[in-house]
Amino acid sequence: MTRTVTLIAAAVSAATLAGAPGAAQDGQYVHENGIGPDPDHDTNPATVTRGIKLVGDDALTDHDGPYRVITFEPPPGKHGEIIRKDYEKKFGVTFGRGLTRQVCEGQRRFYYDSLCTYEAAPSGDYAAGYVNYLNAPLLIKFDKPVCVATMAIYPTGGKEEEPFTVTIRGWDENGAALPAAKVEFEWTQNVVRWRHMAGAYYLGARAKTLSVEMTSGNAAERGDVLRFLIDDLAFVQDDCATVLADFAEVDAADGLEEEGS
């Protein structure tokens, strides 16, 4: 997979990653602070989370293996249908309440009560729309923990150059919280097909549950219910060492350093 990736440092442990992670026992990674989620039990996990931001044509690049991709295209389902366990059997992925399948196919969208306000989805004719009137985040659960997860994501609308932040929080298979990743961007109305992908990758632990939250940077908008769209949810569960090494190379090329605590 060749693409331009902007990596944004998220909350991390005090351990500093020295180059690419090295393989350890049971497929885990060696960190300065030890192996695994909290090897020395000092509440300072050897876990690093980084945000992934892909924009423009890079965000539309096809995902190569070992990525698995949910496009939200029917079948199964149809416009307006609730998405909960549609992808449990094939992908081992379930979604929390508030997600529905939305048509984005050109001008046909005006014949539907669609949350999709754009003429085209990032891929195909459909995306998934999320709305929660308590502004609770979208929950995504995997039967097998992931080391990388990305998705095309965009608000249904906004003000020109309105700043938005996507926050991705993760929990491991024991329910322990992982450091959060945040990706920031600005909304523009000059969009036919939104080209913004956000995600996170995890070193030292894997995420079994994710929450995805979008907030506006405008103070006047923060109390409003925020609707957003997602498409092409891509994730990696196997061959993590190869994929994470690619990200580590981008880190090194960009001179990205971790923030210690």
Coordinates of C-alpha atoms in Angstrom, one line a residue:
M1 CA 0.0 0.0 0.0
T2 CA 1.7 3.2 -1.2
R3 CA 0.1 6.5 -0.1
T4 CA 0.9 9.8 1.5
V5 CA 0.1 9.6 5.2
T6 CA 0.0 12.4 7.8
L7 CA 0.6 10.9 11.2
I8 CA -0.6 12.8 14.2
A9 CA 0.8 12.0 17.7
A10 CA -1.8 10.9 20.2
A11 CA -1.6 10.4 23.9
V12 CA 1.3 8.0 24.6
S13 CA 3.1 6.4 27.4
A14 CA 6.4 7.7 28.8
A15 CA 8.2 5.0 26.8
T16 CA 9.7 6.4 23.6
L17 CA 9.6 4.2 20.6
A18 CA 13.0 3.7 19.1
G19 CA 12.5 3.2 15.4
A20 CA 10.3 0.4 14.1
P21 CA 8.8 -2.0 16.8
G22 CA 10.6 -5.3 17.1
A23 CA 8.7 -8.6 17.3
A24 CA 8.5 -10.2 20.8
Q25 CA 6.8 -13.2 22.2
D26 CA 3.3 -14.0 21.2
G27 CA 3.4 -11.4 18.4
Q28 CA 3.7 -8.5 20.8
Y29 CA 6.2 -5.6 20.5
V30 CA 9.2 -4.6 22.5
H31 CA 9.1 -1.1 24.0
E32 CA 11.5 0.7 26.4
N33 CA 8.9 0.2 29.1
G34 CA 8.5 -3.5 28.5
I35 CA 6.2 -5.9 26.6
G36 CA 2.5 -5.8 26.5
P37 CA -0.2 -3.4 27.9
D38 CA 1.5 -2.8 31.3
P39 CA 4.4 -5.2 31.9
D40 CA 5.7 -3.6 35.0
H41 CA 2.3 -2.8 36.5
D42 CA 3.2 0.9 37.0
T43 CA 0.0 2.2 35.3
N44 CA 2.3 3.5 32.5
P45 CA 1.4 1.1 29.6
A46 CA 3.9 0.3 26.9
T47 CA 1.2 1.3 24.4
V48 CA 1.5 3.9 21.7
T49 CA -1.5 5.2 19.6
R50 CA -1.1 7.4 16.6
G51 CA -3.7 9.1 14.5
I52 CA -3.9 8.6 10.8
K53 CA -5.0 11.4 8.4
L54 CA -5.4 10.8 4.7
V55 CA -6.7 13.6 2.4
G56 CA -7.4 14.2 -1.3
D57 CA -6.6 11.4 -3.7
D58 CA -4.6 9.5 -1.1
A59 CA -7.8 9.0 0.9
L60 CA -9.4 7.2 -2.0
T61 CA -6.5 4.8 -2.6
D62 CA -7.6 1.2 -2.6
H63 CA -6.6 -0.7 0.5
D64 CA -4.4 -3.7 -0.2
G65 CA -4.2 -6.8 2.0
P66 CA -4.0 -7.5 4.9
Y67 CA -6.6 -4.7 5.2
R68 CA -10.3 -5.8 5.4
V69 CA -12.8 -3.2 4.1
I70 CA -16.5 -2.6 4.8
T71 CA -17.9 -0.4 2.1
F72 CA -21.5 -0.3 3.3
E73 CA -22.7 -1.1 -0.2
P74 CA -25.8 -3.3 -0.4
P75 CA -26.4 -6.2 -0.2
P76 CA -27.0 -6.6 2.6
G77 CA -29.5 -3.9 3.4
K78 CA -31.1 -0.9 1.6
H79 CA -31.3 2.8 2.1
G80 CA -32.4 3.9 5.5
E81 CA -31.8 0.4 7.1
I82 CA -30.3 0.3 10.5
I83 CA -26.8 -1.1 10.6
R84 CA -25.9 -3.2 13.7
K85 CA -25.0 -6.8 13.0
D86 CA -24.9 -6.8 9.2
Y87 CA -21.2 -7.4 9.1
E88 CA -20.9 -9.7 12.1
K89 CA -20.8 -13.0 10.1
K90 CA -18.5 -12.0 7.3
F91 CA -16.2 -9.5 9.1
G92 CA -16.8 -10.0 12.8
V93 CA -17.7 -6.4 13.2
T94 CA -20.8 -4.9 15.0
F95 CA -21.9 -1.3 15.4
G96 CA -23.7 0.5 18.2
R97 CA -27.0 2.3 17.8
G98 CA -27.4 5.2 15.5
L99 CA -25.9 4.0 12.2
T100 CA -27.9 3.6 9.1
R101 CA -27.3 3.0 5.4
Q102 CA -27.5 6.1 3.3
V103 CA -27.6 6.6 -0.5
C104 CA -25.3 9.2 -2.0
E105 CA -25.8 8.4 -5.7
G106 CA -25.8 11.7 -7.6
Q107 CA -29.0 13.7 -7.8
R108 CA -31.0 10.6 -6.9
R109 CA -30.4 11.4 -3.2
F110 CA -33.1 14.1 -3.4
Y111 CA -35.7 11.4 -3.9
Y112 CA -34.8 10.0 -0.5
D113 CA -34.7 11.3 3.0
S114 CA -31.0 10.8 3.0
L115 CA -28.4 11.9 5.6
C116 CA -25.9 12.0 2.8
T117 CA -25.6 15.6 1.6
Y118 CA -23.0 14.9 -1.1
E119 CA -23.4 13.7 -4.7
A120 CA -21.1 10.8 -4.2
A121 CA -19.7 8.6 -1.4
P122 CA -16.0 8.0 -1.2
S123 CA -16.7 4.7 -2.9
G124 CA -19.7 3.2 -4.5
D125 CA -23.2 4.7 -4.0
Y126 CA -23.8 4.3 -0.3
A127 CA -22.2 5.4 3.0
A128 CA -23.3 5.0 6.6
G129 CA -24.8 8.0 8.4
Y130 CA -24.6 8.4 12.2
V131 CA -26.7 10.5 14.5
N132 CA -27.2 10.3 18.2
Y133 CA -29.3 12.9 19.9
L134 CA -27.2 12.7 23.1
N135 CA -24.1 13.2 21.0
A136 CA -22.7 9.9 22.2
P137 CA -19.9 8.5 20.1
L138 CA -20.3 5.7 17.6
L139 CA -19.2 2.3 18.9
I140 CA -17.5 -0.3 16.8
K141 CA -16.7 -3.8 18.1
F142 CA -14.4 -6.4 16.6
D143 CA -14.5 -10.1 17.3
K144 CA -10.7 -10.1 16.9
P145 CA -8.7 -7.0 18.0
V146 CA -7.2 -4.7 15.4
C147 CA -3.9 -2.9 15.2
V148 CA -5.0 -0.4 12.5
A149 CA -8.4 1.0 11.8
T150 CA -9.3 3.8 9.3
M151 CA -12.5 5.2 7.8
A152 CA -13.6 7.9 5.5
I153 CA -15.5 10.4 7.7
Y154 CA -17.1 13.8 7.2
P155 CA -19.9 15.9 8.7
T156 CA -23.2 16.1 6.8
G157 CA -22.6 19.9 6.7
G158 CA -21.0 22.9 8.4
K159 CA -19.8 26.4 7.9
E160 CA -17.0 27.1 5.4
E161 CA -13.6 26.4 7.0
E162 CA -15.4 25.3 10.2
P163 CA -12.8 23.2 12.2
F164 CA -13.8 19.6 13.3
T165 CA -12.0 17.1 15.4
V166 CA -12.4 13.3 15.1
T167 CA -11.5 11.5 18.3
I168 CA -11.0 7.7 18.2
R169 CA -10.8 6.0 21.6
G170 CA -9.9 2.3 22.0
W171 CA -10.1 -0.5 24.5
D172 CA -8.3 -3.8 24.5
E173 CA -9.8 -7.2 24.9
N174 CA -9.6 -6.9 28.7
G175 CA -11.5 -3.6 28.6
A176 CA -8.5 -1.5 29.4
A177 CA -8.5 2.0 27.8
L178 CA -5.8 2.7 25.2
P179 CA -4.5 6.2 24.4
A180 CA -6.8 8.2 22.2
A181 CA -6.1 9.5 18.7
K182 CA -7.3 12.9 17.4
V183 CA -7.4 14.1 13.8
E184 CA -8.3 17.7 12.9
F185 CA -9.6 19.1 9.6
E186 CA -11.7 21.9 8.2
W187 CA -15.1 21.5 6.4
T188 CA -15.7 23.0 2.9
Q189 CA -18.9 23.1 0.9
N190 CA -17.0 22.5 -2.3
V191 CA -17.3 18.8 -2.0
V192 CA -18.8 16.2 -4.3
R193 CA -17.1 13.2 -2.9
W194 CA -15.6 13.8 0.5
R195 CA -11.9 12.9 0.6
H196 CA -11.0 12.7 4.3
M197 CA -9.9 9.6 6.0
A198 CA -9.2 9.3 9.7
G199 CA -8.0 6.4 11.9
A200 CA -5.6 5.1 14.4
Y201 CA -2.9 2.5 14.8
Y202 CA -1.7 0.8 17.9
L203 CA 1.7 -0.3 19.0
G204 CA 2.0 -2.6 22.0
A205 CA -1.6 -3.5 22.3
R206 CA -4.6 -4.0 20.0
A207 CA -8.1 -2.5 20.1
K208 CA -11.2 -4.7 20.4
T209 CA -13.6 -1.8 20.8
L210 CA -13.5 1.7 19.2
S211 CA -15.5 4.8 19.8
V212 CA -15.6 7.5 17.1
E213 CA -16.6 11.0 18.0
M214 CA -16.8 14.2 15.9
T215 CA -16.8 17.6 17.5
S216 CA -16.9 21.2 16.1
G217 CA -14.2 23.7 17.0
N218 CA -16.8 26.5 16.9
A219 CA -17.9 27.3 20.4
A220 CA -21.4 28.2 19.2
E221 CA -21.8 24.7 17.6
R222 CA -20.6 22.5 20.4
G223 CA -23.9 21.9 22.0
D224 CA -25.6 20.9 18.7
V225 CA -26.2 17.3 17.7
L226 CA -23.6 16.5 15.1
R227 CA -24.4 14.1 12.3
F228 CA -21.6 12.5 10.3
L229 CA -21.0 10.0 7.5
I230 CA -18.5 7.1 7.4
D231 CA -17.5 4.9 4.5
D232 CA -14.9 2.3 3.7
L233 CA -14.1 1.2 7.3
A234 CA -10.7 -0.6 6.8
F235 CA -8.9 -2.5 9.5
V236 CA -6.0 -4.9 10.1
Q237 CA -6.1 -7.9 12.4
D238 CA -3.4 -10.1 10.9
D239 CA 0.2 -9.5 9.7
C240 CA 0.3 -6.4 11.9
A241 CA 4.1 -6.4 12.1
T242 CA 4.4 -5.6 8.4
V243 CA 1.8 -2.9 8.4
L244 CA 3.1 -1.2 11.6
A245 CA 6.6 -1.3 10.2
D246 CA 5.4 0.8 7.2
F247 CA 3.9 3.4 9.6
A248 CA 7.1 3.4 11.6
E249 CA 9.0 4.2 8.4
V250 CA 6.7 7.2 7.7
D251 CA 7.2 8.3 11.4
A252 CA 11.0 8.2 10.9
A253 CA 10.9 10.0 7.5
D254 CA 8.7 12.8 9.0
G255 CA 10.9 13.1 12.1
L256 CA 7.8 12.5 14.3
E257 CA 8.6 12.1 17.9
E258 CA 6.4 11.0 20.8
E259 CA 5.3 13.2 23.6
G260 CA 6.4 11.8 26.9
S261 CA 4.6 12.2 30.2

